[in-house]
Amino acid sequence: MSNLESKNNIKKLFENPIISLSLIGIISLSIRIYYFPFEIPVIADGVDYFSYAVVTSQQGRIPIDWGLTNNGWSVFLSVIFSLFNSENFLQLTQLQRFTSIAISILTIIPVYFLCNRFVQKKFAIIGASLFVLDPRIILNAQIGVTEPSYILLGTITLLLFLSNRYKIILLSFFTLGLCSIIRYEGFLFIFPLLIIFFIRFRKDKKIIQKLLLIIGLFFITIFPMAYSMNEAVGNDGIISPIFRGGFDWV
């Protein structure tokens, strides 16, 4: 086999999205593990999410009179904690960090497909690598907070929403609901997405029915968490924070 053929084969190998994304994932995981603070527990906001998750896993329900904003991540963590059934504080905080790291790395998949809608595969692979190897993304994944899962669900939402098939677009509002449960700011995305949907499909005779179905699916998705939060602390934790103080931040 000539050198030219070998180079072409290597080029084709790296242009394969599965192989390329796998290599990027391994590299990004190696970097995160290298800088992983094994002997240090979570700090700052990570402590709040950790404590809430531990209490939720122990009680089997959302804690009463504990109004933690953006508790979707903690509720998800509580399921993970329950599966491992450990009482070691440091082990649980490491589990929180490893879960956050895994979610952060998985985000390269929707980021790649999202980039590929606008550019060629090789550039989409570069885009995915730039994202997952960004120092701020790496650091954020280490502290076990909400952003990795929020970014993952937000990216999946955008990817699905850009489809031309209504059923896939409908699914994007389900992931948007999950995104809103993780961080209430995700709720604000529904307004521009509904406007864009209406503009894209305004000539469809069933546009109103489809809009109502989309809105219905979104609110059905967030309803269980909103209802549980309202029962536990007196507010839904998703819509109420926006009116209580979110607009001040905007």
PDB file of N, CA and C in Angstrom, residues 106-173:
ATOM      1  N   LEU A 106     -21.273  13.845  26.670  1.00  0.00           N
ATOM      2  CA  LEU A 106     -22.336  13.396  25.760  1.00  0.00           C
ATOM      3  C   LEU A 106     -22.874  14.531  24.893  1.00  0.00           C
ATOM      4  N   THR A 107     -22.689  15.758  25.341  1.00  0.00           N
ATOM      5  CA  THR A 107     -23.203  16.915  24.602  1.00  0.00           C
ATOM      6  C   THR A 107     -22.539  17.061  23.236  1.00  0.00           C
ATOM      7  N   ILE A 108     -21.367  16.448  23.037  1.00  0.00           N
ATOM      8  CA  ILE A 108     -20.714  16.557  21.726  1.00  0.00           C
ATOM      9  C   ILE A 108     -21.568  15.954  20.620  1.00  0.00           C
ATOM     10  N   ILE A 109     -22.429  14.993  20.961  1.00  0.00           N
ATOM     11  CA  ILE A 109     -23.251  14.341  19.926  1.00  0.00           C
ATOM     12  C   ILE A 109     -24.279  15.316  19.340  1.00  0.00           C
ATOM     13  N   PRO A 110     -25.163  15.928  20.173  1.00  0.00           N
ATOM     14  CA  PRO A 110     -26.100  16.897  19.577  1.00  0.00           C
ATOM     15  C   PRO A 110     -25.403  18.134  19.026  1.00  0.00           C
ATOM     16  N   VAL A 111     -24.270  18.547  19.635  1.00  0.00           N
ATOM     17  CA  VAL A 111     -23.531  19.700  19.107  1.00  0.00           C
ATOM     18  C   VAL A 111     -23.030  19.392  17.701  1.00  0.00           C
ATOM     19  N   TYR A 112     -22.521  18.181  17.499  1.00  0.00           N
ATOM     20  CA  TYR A 112     -22.044  17.781  16.162  1.00  0.00           C
ATOM     21  C   TYR A 112     -23.180  17.835  15.145  1.00  0.00           C
ATOM     22  N   PHE A 113     -24.309  17.218  15.475  1.00  0.00           N
ATOM     23  CA  PHE A 113     -25.427  17.179  14.523  1.00  0.00           C
ATOM     24  C   PHE A 113     -26.007  18.571  14.288  1.00  0.00           C
ATOM     25  N   LEU A 114     -25.984  19.404  15.319  1.00  0.00           N
ATOM     26  CA  LEU A 114     -26.456  20.774  15.154  1.00  0.00           C
ATOM     27  C   LEU A 114     -25.536  21.547  14.206  1.00  0.00           C
ATOM     28  N   CYS A 115     -24.227  21.409  14.399  1.00  0.00           N
ATOM     29  CA  CYS A 115     -23.263  22.066  13.497  1.00  0.00           C
ATOM     30  C   CYS A 115     -23.395  21.530  12.075  1.00  0.00           C
ATOM     31  N   ASN A 116     -23.640  20.229  11.962  1.00  0.00           N
ATOM     32  CA  ASN A 116     -23.711  19.588  10.645  1.00  0.00           C
ATOM     33  C   ASN A 116     -24.902  20.054   9.817  1.00  0.00           C
ATOM     34  N   ARG A 117     -25.860  20.694  10.463  1.00  0.00           N
ATOM     35  CA  ARG A 117     -26.988  21.257   9.710  1.00  0.00           C
ATOM     36  C   ARG A 117     -26.567  22.491   8.919  1.00  0.00           C
ATOM     37  N   PHE A 118     -25.442  23.078   9.296  1.00  0.00           N
ATOM     38  CA  PHE A 118     -25.006  24.325   8.675  1.00  0.00           C
ATOM     39  C   PHE A 118     -23.675  24.209   7.941  1.00  0.00           C
ATOM     40  N   VAL A 119     -22.837  23.255   8.344  1.00  0.00           N
ATOM     41  CA  VAL A 119     -21.520  23.114   7.724  1.00  0.00           C
ATOM     42  C   VAL A 119     -21.255  21.644   7.418  1.00  0.00           C
ATOM     43  N   GLN A 120     -20.145  21.384   6.703  1.00  0.00           N
ATOM     44  CA  GLN A 120     -19.764  20.015   6.361  1.00  0.00           C
ATOM     45  C   GLN A 120     -19.374  19.232   7.615  1.00  0.00           C
ATOM     46  N   LYS A 121     -19.324  17.901   7.461  1.00  0.00           N
ATOM     47  CA  LYS A 121     -19.050  17.025   8.599  1.00  0.00           C
ATOM     48  C   LYS A 121     -17.729  17.352   9.281  1.00  0.00           C
ATOM     49  N   LYS A 122     -16.685  17.611   8.478  1.00  0.00           N
ATOM     50  CA  LYS A 122     -15.370  17.860   9.080  1.00  0.00           C
ATOM     51  C   LYS A 122     -15.378  19.124   9.937  1.00  0.00           C
ATOM     52  N   PHE A 123     -16.140  20.126   9.499  1.00  0.00           N
ATOM     53  CA  PHE A 123     -16.236  21.350  10.290  1.00  0.00           C
ATOM     54  C   PHE A 123     -17.133  21.149  11.508  1.00  0.00           C
ATOM     55  N   ALA A 124     -18.147  20.291  11.360  1.00  0.00           N
ATOM     56  CA  ALA A 124     -19.022  19.978  12.488  1.00  0.00           C
ATOM     57  C   ALA A 124     -18.240  19.255  13.586  1.00  0.00           C
ATOM     58  N   ILE A 125     -17.319  18.382  13.176  1.00  0.00           N
ATOM     59  CA  ILE A 125     -16.469  17.679  14.144  1.00  0.00           C
ATOM     60  C   ILE A 125     -15.574  18.686  14.875  1.00  0.00           C
ATOM     61  N   ILE A 126     -15.041  19.664  14.130  1.00  0.00           N
ATOM     62  CA  ILE A 126     -14.222  20.709  14.748  1.00  0.00           C
ATOM     63  C   ILE A 126     -15.066  21.504  15.752  1.00  0.00           C
ATOM     64  N   GLY A 127     -16.298  21.819  15.362  1.00  0.00           N
ATOM     65  CA  GLY A 127     -17.190  22.557  16.261  1.00  0.00           C
ATOM     66  C   GLY A 127     -17.463  21.801  17.547  1.00  0.00           C
ATOM     67  N   ALA A 128     -17.701  20.487  17.426  1.00  0.00           N
ATOM     68  CA  ALA A 128     -17.956  19.663  18.611  1.00  0.00           C
ATOM     69  C   ALA A 128     -16.724  19.599  19.510  1.00  0.00           C
ATOM     70  N   SER A 129     -15.538  19.501  18.893  1.00  0.00           N
ATOM     71  CA  SER A 129     -14.305  19.428  19.687  1.00  0.00           C
ATOM     72  C   SER A 129     -14.017  20.756  20.373  1.00  0.00           C
ATOM     73  N   LEU A 130     -14.279  21.867  19.692  1.00  0.00           N
ATOM     74  CA  LEU A 130     -14.074  23.178  20.309  1.00  0.00           C
ATOM     75  C   LEU A 130     -14.978  23.357  21.523  1.00  0.00           C
ATOM     76  N   PHE A 131     -16.175  22.805  21.420  1.00  0.00           N
ATOM     77  CA  PHE A 131     -17.105  22.907  22.549  1.00  0.00           C
ATOM     78  C   PHE A 131     -16.625  22.084  23.733  1.00  0.00           C
ATOM     79  N   VAL A 132     -16.400  20.797  23.518  1.00  0.00           N
ATOM     80  CA  VAL A 132     -16.134  19.890  24.640  1.00  0.00           C
ATOM     81  C   VAL A 132     -14.757  20.105  25.253  1.00  0.00           C
ATOM     82  N   LEU A 133     -13.834  20.725  24.488  1.00  0.00           N
ATOM     83  CA  LEU A 133     -12.490  20.979  25.007  1.00  0.00           C
ATOM     84  C   LEU A 133     -12.314  22.407  25.514  1.00  0.00           C
ATOM     85  N   ASP A 134     -13.372  23.171  25.508  1.00  0.00           N
ATOM     86  CA  ASP A 134     -13.303  24.528  26.042  1.00  0.00           C
ATOM     87  C   ASP A 134     -13.006  24.466  27.544  1.00  0.00           C
ATOM     88  N   PRO A 135     -11.996  25.196  28.016  1.00  0.00           N
ATOM     89  CA  PRO A 135     -11.633  25.142  29.441  1.00  0.00           C
ATOM     90  C   PRO A 135     -12.785  25.477  30.384  1.00  0.00           C
ATOM     91  N   ARG A 136     -13.656  26.409  29.982  1.00  0.00           N
ATOM     92  CA  ARG A 136     -14.772  26.785  30.842  1.00  0.00           C
ATOM     93  C   ARG A 136     -15.796  25.651  30.950  1.00  0.00           C
ATOM     94  N   ILE A 137     -16.008  24.934  29.837  1.00  0.00           N
ATOM     95  CA  ILE A 137     -16.914  23.786  29.854  1.00  0.00           C
ATOM     96  C   ILE A 137     -16.333  22.678  30.727  1.00  0.00           C
ATOM     97  N   ILE A 138     -15.021  22.459  30.616  1.00  0.00           N
ATOM     98  CA  ILE A 138     -14.346  21.441  31.431  1.00  0.00           C
ATOM     99  C   ILE A 138     -14.467  21.787  32.914  1.00  0.00           C
ATOM    100  N   LEU A 139     -14.191  23.044  33.254  1.00  0.00           N
ATOM    101  CA  LEU A 139     -14.269  23.483  34.652  1.00  0.00           C
ATOM    102  C   LEU A 139     -15.687  23.370  35.185  1.00  0.00           C
ATOM    103  N   ASN A 140     -16.650  23.768  34.363  1.00  0.00           N
ATOM    104  CA  ASN A 140     -18.048  23.741  34.798  1.00  0.00           C
ATOM    105  C   ASN A 140     -18.525  22.325  35.084  1.00  0.00           C
ATOM    106  N   ALA A 141     -18.027  21.375  34.293  1.00  0.00           N
ATOM    107  CA  ALA A 141     -18.424  19.979  34.501  1.00  0.00           C
ATOM    108  C   ALA A 141     -17.861  19.412  35.797  1.00  0.00           C
ATOM    109  N   GLN A 142     -16.777  20.019  36.314  1.00  0.00           N
ATOM    110  CA  GLN A 142     -16.117  19.509  37.507  1.00  0.00           C
ATOM    111  C   GLN A 142     -16.863  19.857  38.792  1.00  0.00           C
ATOM    112  N   ILE A 143     -17.705  20.872  38.759  1.00  0.00           N
ATOM    113  CA  ILE A 143     -18.281  21.362  40.015  1.00  0.00           C
ATOM    114  C   ILE A 143     -19.684  20.810  40.295  1.00  0.00           C
ATOM    115  N   GLY A 144     -20.209  19.999  39.371  1.00  0.00           N
ATOM    116  CA  GLY A 144     -21.444  19.268  39.648  1.00  0.00           C
ATOM    117  C   GLY A 144     -22.694  20.107  39.750  1.00  0.00           C
ATOM    118  N   VAL A 145     -22.821  21.149  38.920  1.00  0.00           N
ATOM    119  CA  VAL A 145     -24.007  22.006  38.962  1.00  0.00           C
ATOM    120  C   VAL A 145     -24.901  21.751  37.750  1.00  0.00           C
ATOM    121  N   THR A 146     -25.827  22.642  37.497  1.00  0.00           N
ATOM    122  CA  THR A 146     -26.896  22.379  36.531  1.00  0.00           C
ATOM    123  C   THR A 146     -26.510  22.580  35.066  1.00  0.00           C
ATOM    124  N   GLU A 147     -25.482  23.372  34.793  1.00  0.00           N
ATOM    125  CA  GLU A 147     -25.218  23.805  33.429  1.00  0.00           C
ATOM    126  C   GLU A 147     -25.002  22.677  32.418  1.00  0.00           C
ATOM    127  N   PRO A 148     -24.214  21.615  32.734  1.00  0.00           N
ATOM    128  CA  PRO A 148     -24.017  20.567  31.725  1.00  0.00           C
ATOM    129  C   PRO A 148     -25.319  19.942  31.229  1.00  0.00           C
ATOM    130  N   SER A 149     -26.223  19.578  32.146  1.00  0.00           N
ATOM    131  CA  SER A 149     -27.493  18.984  31.728  1.00  0.00           C
ATOM    132  C   SER A 149     -28.386  20.011  31.040  1.00  0.00           C
ATOM    133  N   TYR A 150     -28.316  21.258  31.489  1.00  0.00           N
ATOM    134  CA  TYR A 150     -29.095  22.334  30.865  1.00  0.00           C
ATOM    135  C   TYR A 150     -28.649  22.567  29.419  1.00  0.00           C
ATOM    136  N   ILE A 151     -27.334  22.587  29.209  1.00  0.00           N
ATOM    137  CA  ILE A 151     -26.792  22.780  27.860  1.00  0.00           C
ATOM    138  C   ILE A 151     -27.126  21.585  26.969  1.00  0.00           C
ATOM    139  N   LEU A 152     -27.023  20.368  27.521  1.00  0.00           N
ATOM    140  CA  LEU A 152     -27.343  19.171  26.744  1.00  0.00           C
ATOM    141  C   LEU A 152     -28.787  19.207  26.251  1.00  0.00           C
ATOM    142  N   LEU A 153     -29.716  19.456  27.163  1.00  0.00           N
ATOM    143  CA  LEU A 153     -31.137  19.468  26.790  1.00  0.00           C
ATOM    144  C   LEU A 153     -31.463  20.648  25.880  1.00  0.00           C
ATOM    145  N   GLY A 154     -30.823  21.802  26.128  1.00  0.00           N
ATOM    146  CA  GLY A 154     -31.044  22.959  25.262  1.00  0.00           C
ATOM    147  C   GLY A 154     -30.554  22.715  23.853  1.00  0.00           C
ATOM    148  N   THR A 155     -29.405  22.053  23.709  1.00  0.00           N
ATOM    149  CA  THR A 155     -28.856  21.743  22.392  1.00  0.00           C
ATOM    150  C   THR A 155     -29.731  20.740  21.652  1.00  0.00           C
ATOM    151  N   ILE A 156     -30.191  19.713  22.371  1.00  0.00           N
ATOM    152  CA  ILE A 156     -31.095  18.729  21.769  1.00  0.00           C
ATOM    153  C   ILE A 156     -32.382  19.401  21.313  1.00  0.00           C
ATOM    154  N   THR A 157     -32.888  20.331  22.119  1.00  0.00           N
ATOM    155  CA  THR A 157     -34.105  21.060  21.758  1.00  0.00           C
ATOM    156  C   THR A 157     -33.931  21.819  20.451  1.00  0.00           C
ATOM    157  N   LEU A 158     -32.829  22.551  20.328  1.00  0.00           N
ATOM    158  CA  LEU A 158     -32.571  23.309  19.094  1.00  0.00           C
ATOM    159  C   LEU A 158     -32.414  22.381  17.901  1.00  0.00           C
ATOM    160  N   LEU A 159     -31.702  21.275  18.105  1.00  0.00           N
ATOM    161  CA  LEU A 159     -31.484  20.322  17.011  1.00  0.00           C
ATOM    162  C   LEU A 159     -32.807  19.754  16.509  1.00  0.00           C
ATOM    163  N   LEU A 160     -33.660  19.319  17.426  1.00  0.00           N
ATOM    164  CA  LEU A 160     -34.955  18.749  17.037  1.00  0.00           C
ATOM    165  C   LEU A 160     -35.867  19.805  16.433  1.00  0.00           C
ATOM    166  N   PHE A 161     -35.813  21.016  16.973  1.00  0.00           N
ATOM    167  CA  PHE A 161     -36.698  22.082  16.500  1.00  0.00           C
ATOM    168  C   PHE A 161     -36.393  22.471  15.051  1.00  0.00           C
ATOM    169  N   LEU A 162     -35.157  22.330  14.623  1.00  0.00           N
ATOM    170  CA  LEU A 162     -34.772  22.713  13.261  1.00  0.00           C
ATOM    171  C   LEU A 162     -35.200  21.696  12.213  1.00  0.00           C
ATOM    172  N   SER A 163     -35.792  20.592  12.656  1.00  0.00           N
ATOM    173  CA  SER A 163     -36.296  19.593  11.715  1.00  0.00           C
ATOM    174  C   SER A 163     -37.500  20.141  10.948  1.00  0.00           C
ATOM    175  N   ASN A 164     -37.764  19.539   9.792  1.00  0.00           N
ATOM    176  CA  ASN A 164     -38.941  19.916   9.002  1.00  0.00           C
ATOM    177  C   ASN A 164     -40.140  19.014   9.286  1.00  0.00           C
ATOM    178  N   ARG A 165     -39.916  17.998  10.097  1.00  0.00           N
ATOM    179  CA  ARG A 165     -40.987  17.051  10.432  1.00  0.00           C
ATOM    180  C   ARG A 165     -41.672  17.478  11.723  1.00  0.00           C
ATOM    181  N   TYR A 166     -42.977  17.554  11.673  1.00  0.00           N
ATOM    182  CA  TYR A 166     -43.736  18.073  12.811  1.00  0.00           C
ATOM    183  C   TYR A 166     -43.563  17.215  14.058  1.00  0.00           C
ATOM    184  N   LYS A 167     -43.534  15.889  13.901  1.00  0.00           N
ATOM    185  CA  LYS A 167     -43.420  15.010  15.064  1.00  0.00           C
ATOM    186  C   LYS A 167     -42.096  15.229  15.799  1.00  0.00           C
ATOM    187  N   ILE A 168     -41.035  15.485  15.050  1.00  0.00           N
ATOM    188  CA  ILE A 168     -39.738  15.736  15.672  1.00  0.00           C
ATOM    189  C   ILE A 168     -39.734  17.107  16.352  1.00  0.00           C
ATOM    190  N   ILE A 169     -40.349  18.085  15.688  1.00  0.00           N
ATOM    191  CA  ILE A 169     -40.471  19.412  16.310  1.00  0.00           C
ATOM    192  C   ILE A 169     -41.283  19.318  17.598  1.00  0.00           C
ATOM    193  N   LEU A 170     -42.325  18.519  17.571  1.00  0.00           N
ATOM    194  CA  LEU A 170     -43.152  18.309  18.765  1.00  0.00           C
ATOM    195  C   LEU A 170     -42.299  17.741  19.897  1.00  0.00           C
ATOM    196  N   LEU A 171     -41.404  16.815  19.558  1.00  0.00           N
ATOM    197  CA  LEU A 171     -40.523  16.217  20.557  1.00  0.00           C
ATOM    198  C   LEU A 171     -39.580  17.255  21.165  1.00  0.00           C
ATOM    199  N   SER A 172     -39.229  18.279  20.371  1.00  0.00           N
ATOM    200  CA  SER A 172     -38.322  19.318  20.886  1.00  0.00           C
ATOM    201  C   SER A 172     -38.942  20.083  22.048  1.00  0.00           C
ATOM    202  N   PHE A 173     -40.261  20.176  22.082  1.00  0.00           N
ATOM    203  CA  PHE A 173     -40.908  20.885  23.188  1.00  0.00           C
ATOM    204  C   PHE A 173     -40.999  20.005  24.439  1.00  0.00           C
TER     205      PHE A 173
END
